[in-house]
Short mmCIF file of C-alpha atoms and ligand atoms in Angstrom, two decimals:
data_model
loop_
_atom_site.label_atom_id
_atom_site.label_comp_id
_atom_site.label_asym_id
_atom_site.label_seq_id
_atom_site.Cartn_x
_atom_site.Cartn_y
_atom_site.Cartn_z
CA MET A 850 22.40 -9.94 23.82
CA THR A 851 19.14 -8.92 25.36
CA ASN A 852 15.79 -10.08 23.98
CA GLU A 853 15.23 -6.67 22.42
CA GLU A 854 18.62 -6.73 20.72
CA ILE A 855 18.00 -10.20 19.29
CA TYR A 856 14.66 -9.01 17.96
CA ALA A 857 16.10 -5.83 16.56
CA SER A 858 18.89 -7.85 14.72
CA ILE A 859 16.35 -9.20 12.15
CA PHE A 860 15.40 -5.70 10.92
CA SER A 861 17.73 -3.43 8.74
CA HIS A 862 16.24 -0.26 10.22
CA GLU A 863 14.88 0.89 13.56
CA THR A 864 11.60 1.98 12.03
CA ILE A 865 9.52 -0.84 10.53
CA TYR A 866 7.09 0.33 7.89
CA ILE A 867 3.92 -1.83 8.12
CA PRO A 868 0.39 -0.78 7.11
CA PRO A 869 -1.92 0.12 10.00
CA HIS A 870 -4.19 -2.93 9.36
CA GLU A 871 -1.11 -5.18 9.79
CA GLU A 872 0.27 -3.87 12.99
CA LYS A 873 -0.56 -7.03 14.84
CA SER A 874 1.06 -9.21 12.09
CA ALA A 875 4.52 -10.76 12.63
CA PRO A 876 6.86 -8.76 10.46
CA LEU A 877 9.39 -10.79 8.47
CA GLU A 878 11.91 -8.77 6.51
CA VAL A 879 12.44 -10.40 3.13
CA ALA A 880 13.55 -7.47 0.97
CA LEU A 881 14.62 -3.81 1.15
CA GLY A 882 13.78 -0.93 -1.09
CA CYS A 883 11.52 -0.63 -4.11
CA SER A 884 12.24 -2.41 -7.37
CA TRP A 885 10.66 0.48 -9.35
CA HIS A 886 11.97 3.48 -7.33
CA LYS A 887 11.00 6.00 -9.99
CA CYS A 888 7.73 7.75 -8.77
CA ARG A 889 8.29 11.49 -8.88
CA PHE A 890 6.71 12.24 -5.48
CA CYS A 891 8.25 9.34 -3.52
CA ASP A 892 10.99 9.68 -1.01
CA PHE A 893 9.89 6.49 0.78
CA ALA A 894 12.15 3.99 -0.98
CA LYS A 895 15.56 4.96 0.30
CA ASP A 896 17.31 1.61 0.24
CA GLU A 897 18.72 0.17 -2.77
CA PHE A 898 16.46 -2.62 -3.94
CA HIS A 899 17.62 -5.95 -2.63
CA ILE A 900 15.93 -9.34 -1.96
CA HIS A 901 17.50 -11.19 1.06
CA PRO A 902 19.18 -14.51 0.41
CA LEU A 903 16.94 -17.48 1.61
CA GLU A 904 19.56 -18.20 4.36
CA LYS A 905 19.13 -14.75 5.81
CA ILE A 906 15.25 -15.06 5.61
CA GLU A 907 15.49 -18.45 7.37
CA GLN A 908 17.55 -16.86 10.17
CA ASN A 909 15.02 -14.04 10.48
CA ILE A 910 12.03 -16.27 10.63
CA PHE A 911 13.62 -18.63 13.12
CA ILE A 912 14.25 -15.64 15.53
CA LEU A 913 10.74 -14.22 14.65
CA SER A 914 9.00 -17.50 15.59
CA GLN A 915 10.39 -17.18 19.17
CA PHE A 916 8.79 -13.80 19.58
CA HIS A 917 5.43 -14.50 17.87
CA PRO A 918 4.63 -18.08 19.19
CA ASP A 919 0.92 -17.87 18.19
CA ASN A 920 0.50 -14.98 15.70
CA LYS A 921 -1.79 -16.13 12.97
CA ARG A 922 -0.48 -13.60 10.36
CA LEU A 923 2.82 -12.95 8.75
CA PHE A 924 3.65 -9.68 7.02
CA LEU A 925 6.56 -9.82 4.51
CA LEU A 926 8.44 -6.62 4.78
CA GLY A 927 9.88 -4.82 1.72
CA GLU A 928 8.51 -1.92 -0.25
CA ASN A 929 7.11 -4.25 -2.89
CA ALA A 930 7.89 -7.76 -1.62
CA PHE A 931 5.27 -9.20 -4.09
CA VAL A 932 7.85 -8.46 -6.87
CA MET A 933 9.47 -11.79 -5.89
CA SER A 934 8.73 -14.78 -8.19
CA CYS A 935 6.06 -17.25 -7.25
CA GLU A 936 8.96 -19.84 -6.72
CA ARG A 937 10.79 -17.56 -4.28
CA LEU A 938 7.54 -16.67 -2.44
CA CYS A 939 6.72 -20.47 -2.16
CA GLU A 940 10.22 -21.12 -0.71
CA ILE A 941 9.52 -18.41 1.95
CA LEU A 942 6.13 -20.01 2.62
CA GLN A 943 7.89 -23.36 2.97
CA LEU A 944 10.05 -21.69 5.68
CA ARG A 945 6.85 -20.47 7.33
CA ASP A 946 5.51 -23.99 7.41
CA GLN A 947 8.73 -25.13 8.99
CA TYR A 948 9.13 -22.40 11.66
CA MET A 949 5.72 -20.70 12.09
CA PRO A 950 3.08 -23.20 10.96
CA TRP A 951 0.50 -21.33 13.09
CA ALA A 952 0.91 -18.18 10.85
CA LYS A 953 -1.46 -19.41 8.27
CA GLU A 954 -2.17 -15.94 6.70
CA VAL A 955 0.29 -13.89 4.82
CA ALA A 956 0.22 -10.25 3.48
CA MET A 957 2.71 -7.83 1.94
CA TYR A 958 3.13 -4.64 -0.04
CA SER A 959 2.83 -4.96 -3.90
CA ARG A 960 2.99 -2.88 -6.99
CA ILE A 961 0.33 -3.38 -9.67
CA ASP A 962 2.86 -4.79 -12.20
CA ASP A 963 4.10 -7.32 -9.63
CA ILE A 964 0.52 -8.78 -9.76
CA LEU A 965 0.33 -8.59 -13.57
CA LYS A 966 3.57 -10.49 -13.98
CA LYS A 967 2.13 -13.50 -12.21
CA THR A 968 -0.16 -16.05 -13.94
CA ASP A 969 -3.61 -16.84 -12.66
CA GLU A 970 -2.29 -20.21 -11.68
CA GLU A 971 0.50 -18.61 -9.68
CA LEU A 972 -1.92 -16.32 -7.90
CA ARG A 973 -4.04 -19.35 -7.05
CA ILE A 974 -1.07 -21.29 -5.79
CA LEU A 975 -0.04 -18.38 -3.59
CA TYR A 976 -3.68 -17.99 -2.28
CA ASP A 977 -3.76 -21.73 -1.47
CA ARG A 978 -0.49 -21.29 0.46
CA GLY A 979 -1.94 -18.47 2.64
CA LEU A 980 -1.68 -15.29 0.76
CA ARG A 981 -4.61 -13.30 1.99
CA ALA A 982 -3.87 -9.59 1.26
CA LEU A 983 -1.85 -7.14 -0.75
CA HIS A 984 -1.36 -3.56 0.22
CA ILE A 985 -1.03 -1.43 -2.93
CA GLY A 986 -0.43 2.28 -3.52
CA ILE A 987 -2.45 3.02 -6.61
CA GLU A 988 -2.27 6.78 -5.87
CA SER A 989 -4.64 7.81 -8.67
CA GLY A 990 -7.04 6.47 -11.17
CA CYS A 991 -6.29 9.26 -13.70
CA ASP A 992 -3.84 8.30 -16.52
CA SER A 993 -2.48 11.84 -17.00
CA ILE A 994 -1.44 11.77 -13.37
CA LEU A 995 -0.13 8.35 -13.34
CA GLU A 996 1.96 9.15 -16.29
CA HIS A 997 3.21 12.38 -15.01
CA MET A 998 4.15 10.92 -11.69
CA ASN A 999 6.01 8.07 -13.45
CA LYS A 1000 3.93 5.48 -11.57
CA GLY A 1001 4.77 2.95 -14.32
CA VAL A 1002 1.23 1.63 -14.66
CA THR A 1003 -2.07 2.72 -16.31
CA SER A 1004 -5.51 2.85 -14.87
CA PHE A 1005 -6.49 -0.12 -17.05
CA GLU A 1006 -3.56 -2.14 -15.62
CA ILE A 1007 -4.75 -1.27 -12.16
CA MET A 1008 -8.29 -2.41 -12.88
CA GLU A 1009 -6.97 -5.67 -14.55
CA ALA A 1010 -4.66 -6.55 -11.58
CA LEU A 1011 -7.36 -5.97 -9.07
CA ARG A 1012 -9.86 -8.03 -11.11
CA ARG A 1013 -7.49 -10.91 -11.11
CA LEU A 1014 -7.05 -10.64 -7.33
CA ASP A 1015 -10.89 -10.68 -7.02
CA GLN A 1016 -10.97 -13.84 -9.00
CA VAL A 1017 -8.65 -15.69 -6.74
CA GLY A 1018 -10.04 -14.18 -3.42
CA ILE A 1019 -6.86 -12.22 -2.43
CA ALA A 1020 -7.98 -9.10 -0.65
CA TYR A 1021 -6.49 -5.77 -1.34
CA TYR A 1022 -5.97 -2.56 0.70
CA LEU A 1023 -5.45 0.50 -1.47
CA THR A 1024 -3.91 3.97 -0.79
CA VAL A 1025 -4.66 7.02 -2.92
CA ILE A 1026 -2.84 10.33 -2.64
CA MET A 1027 -5.11 13.41 -2.51
CA GLY A 1028 -3.67 16.44 -4.16
CA LEU A 1029 -1.46 14.32 -6.44
CA GLY A 1030 -2.76 16.15 -9.62
CA GLY A 1031 -2.17 19.55 -8.18
CA ARG A 1032 -4.76 22.36 -8.82
CA THR A 1033 -4.69 21.63 -12.58
CA PHE A 1034 -5.96 18.04 -12.31
CA SER A 1035 -7.71 18.16 -9.00
CA ASN A 1036 -11.23 17.48 -10.33
CA LEU A 1037 -10.09 14.82 -12.73
CA HIS A 1038 -8.03 13.07 -10.07
CA ALA A 1039 -11.06 12.89 -7.71
CA VAL A 1040 -13.66 11.74 -10.28
CA GLU A 1041 -11.36 9.44 -12.27
CA THR A 1042 -9.99 7.76 -9.16
CA ALA A 1043 -13.49 7.11 -7.77
CA ARG A 1044 -14.61 5.90 -11.20
CA LEU A 1045 -11.88 3.31 -11.38
CA LEU A 1046 -12.31 2.09 -7.71
CA ASN A 1047 -16.03 1.73 -8.27
CA ARG A 1048 -15.22 -1.13 -10.59
CA THR A 1049 -13.03 -2.84 -7.95
CA HIS A 1050 -13.65 -4.32 -4.47
CA PRO A 1051 -11.06 -2.98 -2.00
CA LYS A 1052 -11.26 -3.98 1.61
CA ASN A 1053 -9.88 -0.63 2.52
CA ILE A 1054 -9.20 2.78 0.91
CA TRP A 1055 -6.79 4.84 2.74
CA CYS A 1056 -6.55 8.51 1.57
CA LEU A 1057 -3.14 10.15 2.05
CA LYS A 1058 -2.39 13.69 1.60
CA LEU A 1059 0.37 14.66 -0.83
CA LYS A 1060 3.49 15.77 0.99
CA LEU A 1061 6.28 17.39 -0.98
CA TRP A 1062 9.60 15.99 0.01
CA GLU A 1063 12.67 18.14 -0.80
CA ASP A 1064 14.65 15.36 -2.37
CA THR A 1065 12.03 14.46 -5.04
CA PRO A 1066 11.65 15.58 -8.74
CA LEU A 1067 8.09 16.64 -7.82
CA TYR A 1068 9.48 19.18 -5.30
CA LYS A 1069 11.78 20.55 -7.98
CA GLU A 1070 8.70 21.03 -10.35
CA TYR A 1071 6.96 22.79 -7.48
CA LYS A 1072 9.93 25.10 -7.03
CA GLN A 1073 10.02 25.83 -10.73
CA GLY A 1074 6.34 26.65 -10.64
CA ILE A 1075 5.37 23.72 -12.77
CA PHE A 1076 3.47 21.75 -10.13
CA ASP A 1077 0.61 23.64 -8.73
CA MET A 1078 0.48 22.39 -5.09
CA MET A 1079 -2.87 22.67 -3.39
CA THR A 1080 -3.60 23.98 0.20
CA PRO A 1081 -4.73 21.36 2.79
CA ARG A 1082 -8.30 22.83 2.51
CA GLU A 1083 -8.30 22.46 -1.19
CA ILE A 1084 -7.15 18.89 -0.88
CA LEU A 1085 -9.95 18.23 1.56
CA ALA A 1086 -12.46 19.73 -0.88
CA GLU A 1087 -10.89 17.42 -3.56
CA GLU A 1088 -11.32 14.43 -1.09
CA ARG A 1089 -15.01 15.34 -0.67
CA ILE A 1090 -15.58 15.20 -4.46
CA PHE A 1091 -13.80 11.83 -4.55
CA LEU A 1092 -15.97 10.39 -1.77
CA GLN A 1093 -19.09 11.85 -3.22
CA ASN A 1094 -18.31 9.78 -6.41
CA LEU A 1095 -17.45 6.62 -4.62
CA THR A 1096 -19.89 3.81 -4.69
CA VAL A 1097 -17.78 0.90 -3.40
CA GLU A 1098 -19.35 -1.63 -0.88
CA ASN A 1099 -18.03 -3.31 2.12
CA CYS A 1100 -14.93 -1.08 2.19
CA LEU A 1101 -13.47 0.72 5.06
CA PHE A 1102 -12.76 4.38 4.17
CA GLU A 1103 -9.98 6.07 6.07
CA ASP A 1104 -8.26 9.51 5.98
CA THR A 1105 -5.68 9.95 8.66
CA THR A 1106 -4.57 13.47 7.52
CA VAL A 1107 -7.58 15.67 7.26
CA LEU A 1108 -6.33 19.19 7.56
CA ASP A 1109 -3.38 17.60 9.52
CA MET A 1110 -5.65 17.32 12.50
CA TYR A 1111 -8.46 14.88 12.16
CA THR A 1112 -8.91 11.19 11.43
CA LEU A 1113 -12.06 10.23 9.45
CA VAL A 1114 -12.96 6.44 9.35
CA GLY A 1115 -16.14 4.71 8.34
CA MET A 1116 -17.42 1.86 6.40
CA LEU A 1117 -18.84 2.45 2.90
CA PRO A 1118 -21.52 2.82 1.92
CA GLU A 1119 -23.16 3.01 5.42
CA LYS A 1120 -21.10 5.84 6.71
CA LYS A 1121 -20.68 7.73 3.51
CA GLN A 1122 -23.18 10.51 4.38
CA GLU A 1123 -21.76 11.06 7.79
CA LEU A 1124 -18.23 11.15 6.36
CA LEU A 1125 -19.34 13.71 3.76
CA GLU A 1126 -21.00 15.80 6.41
CA ALA A 1127 -17.82 15.79 8.58
CA MET A 1128 -15.93 17.08 5.59
CA THR A 1129 -18.44 19.72 4.85
CA PHE A 1130 -18.30 20.75 8.45
CA LEU A 1131 -14.46 21.01 8.36
CA LEU A 1132 -14.67 23.12 5.10
CA ARG A 1133 -17.31 25.54 6.38
S1 SF4 B 1069 6.21 2.17 -6.18
FE1 SF4 B 1069 5.86 2.97 -4.16
S2 SF4 B 1069 7.79 2.76 -3.01
FE2 SF4 B 1069 8.22 2.44 -5.25
S3 SF4 B 1069 8.89 4.50 -5.97
FE3 SF4 B 1069 6.74 4.35 -6.34
S4 SF4 B 1069 5.60 5.19 -4.44
FE4 SF4 B 1069 7.80 4.83 -4.03
#
């Protein structure tokens, strides 16, 4: 086997989904698929949900350690790897101590309810063992949209989970989906999502643009004329309202899909005005 083949053998798929801010982290596959798998817009979670047995994770981390001999950060792969119990996560962190003790920091994807199901004590234990960041798709702060999209959590639960992460010092990177409320809820989506985030302390807000995937329930609604899909320009106008209402601090704002052509990135609040002007320019 070549080195490339050995490395590829520890991943189930050719493409590894890892957030942009974790591209340099060592990716350890610990689970596949999403334990929820019910959001109406999502075609991301294709695998049946599955947590790898500890023996498989041990094999993976042994091989990974050969390829990342000094990487300080480990990213646990799986659509919501944080669904694992505190005990199982600690077992994985024990393997980290054994095979990659230099990878002191750990991050992974999480759903909001994965956080809420853990006690404060468990969150603290995980922080002490190196958990430094969770990447969470909150998508919206508007309850009507969260409910319609079957996200499985409320805006109150989002706030509560993030407050508990703040308490322990675990950083969070959030994604929101512009256009998710369609034309009907556009204004509400922008204002209520900003209002919710203003009460939290995200390290990063990444705005994605809604894409309708043919194999999703939302696409069917669109075809039946129930979901009123917005144009890219309307979505950008919605995003401008969202940003106008945002008052978060020490947060990197990113939009990688502006009109499918541009990338907007800037720290908030310092770059807020510049970002708004760029949006206004693109909308002129
Ligand atoms: S929680 Fe995330 S991965 Fe799971 S179904 Fe919803 S959007 Fe998809």
